[in-house]
Tab-separated table of C-alpha atoms in Angstrom:
chain	number	residue	atom	x	y	z
Q	1	MET	CA	5.553	17.888	8.265
Q	2	ALA	CA	6.067	14.229	8.445
Q	3	LYS	CA	5.104	12.042	5.388
Q	4	GLY	CA	2.489	9.382	5.424
Q	5	TYR	CA	2.915	5.746	4.451
Q	6	TRP	CA	0.977	2.755	3.541
Q	7	VAL	CA	2.579	-0.571	4.528
Q	8	ALA	CA	0.777	-3.379	2.598
Q	9	ARG	CA	1.377	-6.997	2.903
Q	10	MET	CA	-0.691	-9.245	0.567
Q	11	ASP	CA	-1.015	-12.760	-0.470
Q	12	VAL	CA	-2.179	-12.927	-4.159
Q	13	HIS	CA	-4.102	-15.904	-5.018
Q	14	ASP	CA	-4.973	-15.036	-8.631
Q	15	LEU	CA	-2.318	-12.817	-10.205
Q	16	ASP	CA	-4.246	-12.330	-13.472
Q	17	GLY	CA	-7.238	-11.144	-11.879
Q	18	TYR	CA	-5.349	-9.041	-9.325
Q	19	LYS	CA	-3.533	-7.388	-12.205
Q	20	ARG	CA	-6.642	-6.968	-14.315
Q	21	ASP	CA	-9.198	-5.600	-11.686
Q	22	TYR	CA	-6.872	-3.914	-9.173
Q	23	VAL	CA	-3.356	-3.036	-10.494
Q	24	ALA	CA	-4.623	-1.782	-13.843
Q	25	HIS	CA	-6.817	0.846	-12.069
Q	26	ASN	CA	-5.035	1.908	-8.969
Q	27	GLY	CA	-2.596	4.212	-10.747
Q	28	THR	CA	-5.224	6.903	-11.345
Q	29	VAL	CA	-6.158	6.891	-7.673
Q	30	PHE	CA	-2.541	6.910	-6.360
Q	31	ALA	CA	-1.608	9.759	-8.916
Q	32	LYS	CA	-4.565	11.787	-7.569
Q	33	TYR	CA	-3.132	11.692	-4.092
Q	34	GLY	CA	0.532	12.087	-5.151
Q	35	ALA	CA	1.470	8.540	-4.002
Q	36	ARG	CA	5.015	7.261	-4.620
Q	37	PHE	CA	5.971	3.550	-4.513
Q	38	LEU	CA	9.036	2.918	-2.372
Q	39	THR	CA	8.705	-0.927	-2.665
Q	40	ARG	CA	6.429	-2.825	-4.837
Q	41	GLY	CA	6.764	-6.462	-4.459
Q	42	GLY	CA	10.394	-7.570	-4.998
Q	43	THR	CA	12.893	-9.662	-3.244
Q	44	TYR	CA	12.522	-10.071	0.548
Q	45	GLU	CA	13.437	-12.065	3.643
Q	46	ALA	CA	10.982	-12.571	6.426
Q	47	HIS	CA	12.829	-12.761	9.723
Q	48	GLU	CA	10.169	-12.389	12.364
Q	49	GLY	CA	6.387	-13.187	12.205
Q	50	PRO	CA	4.426	-14.664	9.320
Q	51	ALA	CA	5.296	-13.682	5.814
Q	52	ARG	CA	3.115	-12.512	2.964
Q	53	SER	CA	4.087	-13.047	-0.755
Q	54	ARG	CA	3.846	-9.409	-1.610
Q	55	ASN	CA	5.183	-6.462	0.360
Q	56	VAL	CA	4.362	-2.743	-0.845
Q	57	VAL	CA	5.340	0.699	0.807
Q	58	ILE	CA	3.715	3.804	-0.528
Q	59	GLU	CA	4.853	7.366	0.380
Q	60	PHE	CA	2.376	10.216	0.591
Q	61	LYS	CA	3.206	14.007	1.377
Q	62	ASP	CA	1.569	13.582	4.784
Q	63	TYR	CA	-0.347	11.263	7.000
Q	64	ALA	CA	-3.745	13.037	6.232
Q	65	THR	CA	-3.211	12.439	2.539
Q	66	ALA	CA	-2.420	8.790	3.038
Q	67	LEU	CA	-5.685	8.439	4.970
Q	68	ALA	CA	-7.603	10.509	2.472
Q	69	CYS	CA	-6.448	8.208	-0.335
Q	70	TYR	CA	-7.402	5.068	1.527
Q	71	HIS	CA	-10.905	6.316	2.465
Q	72	SER	CA	-11.696	7.761	-0.930
Q	73	PRO	CA	-14.674	6.200	-2.788
Q	74	GLU	CA	-12.261	5.369	-5.699
Q	75	TYR	CA	-9.963	3.346	-3.444
Q	76	GLN	CA	-12.770	1.786	-1.490
Q	77	ALA	CA	-14.069	0.504	-4.919
Q	78	LEU	CA	-10.619	-0.971	-5.646
Q	79	ILE	CA	-10.594	-2.823	-2.335
Q	80	LYS	CA	-13.800	-4.606	-3.389
Q	81	ALA	CA	-12.218	-5.328	-6.812
Q	82	ARG	CA	-9.023	-6.716	-5.137
Q	83	SER	CA	-10.723	-8.909	-2.554
Q	84	PRO	CA	-11.454	-11.946	-4.685
Q	85	PHE	CA	-7.778	-12.263	-5.705
Q	86	ALA	CA	-5.677	-11.239	-2.627
Q	87	GLN	CA	-5.905	-11.129	1.184
Q	88	GLY	CA	-3.678	-9.142	3.563
Q	89	GLU	CA	-3.329	-6.101	5.628
Q	90	ILE	CA	-2.551	-2.444	5.138
Q	91	VAL	CA	-1.174	-0.324	7.926
Q	92	ILE	CA	-1.224	3.515	7.473
Q	93	VAL	CA	1.442	5.153	9.496
Q	94	GLU	CA	2.846	8.733	10.086
Q	95	GLY	CA	6.584	9.150	9.211
Q	96	TYR	CA	9.152	10.201	11.763
Q	97	ASP	CA	11.032	13.459	11.471
Q	98	GLY	CA	12.743	13.402	14.750
Q	99	PRO	CA	16.431	12.723	15.719
Q	100	GLN	CA	18.212	9.888	14.227
Q	101	PRO	CA	20.889	7.515	15.778
Q	102	GLN	CA	24.393	9.001	15.873
Q	103	GLY	CA	27.368	6.779	15.508
């Protein structure tokens, strides 16, 4: 079964509020759904399209779990807590388990 992923791109306007009201509380929700951070901020280069200041990729055991986490009451409350401090987008995507390029 293919994994599920959140691809989040955010501009954080108030880092202290973001850390206090969002980051300090999201670990419990992510742990409940078995989430695993693959990227969490970090150095990046934007080559196409507009950039955001923060890029995060979170892995879940499958697409359904990724959706369930996002739609959970706990995470919906975190969206409200985050919104005064950051704006961006989150795309939830199903992983790919098919053939890979051969060299």
